[in-house]
Amino acid sequence: MAHSITLYGKPGCHLCADARAIIARVAGELGVPWEERDITASAEDLEKYGEMIPVTLIDGVQHDFWRVDEARLRAALT
């Protein structure tokens, strides 16, 4: 099954930078496409995720928030 990852974050968020690095590494190694969305670009995203960023979704379903656990992410994608 092909997966995809979405990372919700915002500029200047150090936890988002940490999450981005982990997601980029894991997605690159596993060949999984991923995208990053800035919650400040959407009032709906800001309301939904404002207190939880970074938020990671796999196939549109929330997987993690605040921190990305690399082992847990890998397990969900394999």
Coordinates of C-alpha atoms in Angstrom, one line a residue:
M1 CA 0.0 0.0 0.0
A2 CA 1.4 3.4 -0.9
H3 CA 1.4 5.9 1.9
S4 CA 1.8 9.7 2.1
I5 CA 2.8 12.0 5.0
T6 CA 1.6 15.5 5.7
L7 CA 3.4 17.7 8.3
Y8 CA 1.5 20.6 9.7
G9 CA 3.6 23.4 11.2
K10 CA 4.5 27.0 11.0
P11 CA 7.5 29.2 10.4
G12 CA 9.9 29.6 13.4
C13 CA 8.7 26.4 15.1
H14 CA 11.8 24.5 16.4
L15 CA 9.8 21.4 17.0
C16 CA 8.6 21.6 13.4
A17 CA 12.2 21.7 12.2
D18 CA 13.0 18.6 14.2
A19 CA 9.9 16.8 12.8
R20 CA 10.8 17.9 9.3
A21 CA 14.3 16.4 9.5
I22 CA 12.9 13.1 10.8
I23 CA 10.1 12.9 8.2
A24 CA 12.5 13.9 5.4
R25 CA 14.9 11.2 6.4
V26 CA 12.4 8.4 6.9
A27 CA 10.3 9.3 3.8
G28 CA 13.4 9.5 1.7
E29 CA 14.7 6.1 2.8
L30 CA 11.3 4.5 2.3
G31 CA 10.3 6.3 -0.9
V32 CA 7.2 7.8 0.7
P33 CA 6.0 11.2 -0.6
W34 CA 5.4 13.9 1.9
E35 CA 4.3 17.5 2.0
E36 CA 4.4 20.3 4.6
R37 CA 1.6 22.7 5.3
D38 CA 1.9 26.0 7.0
I39 CA -1.1 26.3 9.4
T40 CA -0.8 30.1 9.3
A41 CA -1.9 30.0 5.6
S42 CA -5.4 28.6 6.6
A43 CA -7.7 29.8 9.4
E44 CA -9.2 26.3 9.5
D45 CA -5.7 24.6 9.9
L46 CA -4.7 27.3 12.5
E47 CA -7.8 26.6 14.5
K48 CA -7.5 22.8 14.3
Y49 CA -3.8 22.4 14.9
G50 CA -2.6 25.7 16.5
E51 CA -1.8 24.2 19.9
M52 CA -0.5 20.9 18.6
I53 CA 2.1 21.6 16.0
P54 CA 4.0 19.9 14.6
V55 CA 1.2 17.5 13.6
T56 CA 2.0 14.5 11.4
L57 CA -0.7 12.8 9.3
I58 CA -0.2 9.5 7.5
D59 CA -2.7 9.0 4.7
G60 CA -4.8 11.8 6.1
V61 CA -5.1 10.3 9.6
Q62 CA -3.4 12.0 12.5
H63 CA -0.4 10.0 13.7
D64 CA 1.7 12.3 16.0
F65 CA 1.7 15.8 17.4
W66 CA 4.4 17.9 19.2
R67 CA 7.2 15.3 18.4
V68 CA 7.8 12.7 15.8
D69 CA 9.0 9.3 17.1
E70 CA 11.2 8.0 14.2
A71 CA 10.7 4.3 15.1
R72 CA 6.9 4.7 15.4
L73 CA 6.8 6.6 12.1
R74 CA 8.8 3.8 10.3
A75 CA 6.6 1.1 11.8
A76 CA 3.4 2.9 10.5
L77 CA 4.9 3.1 7.0
T78 CA 6.1 -0.5 6.6

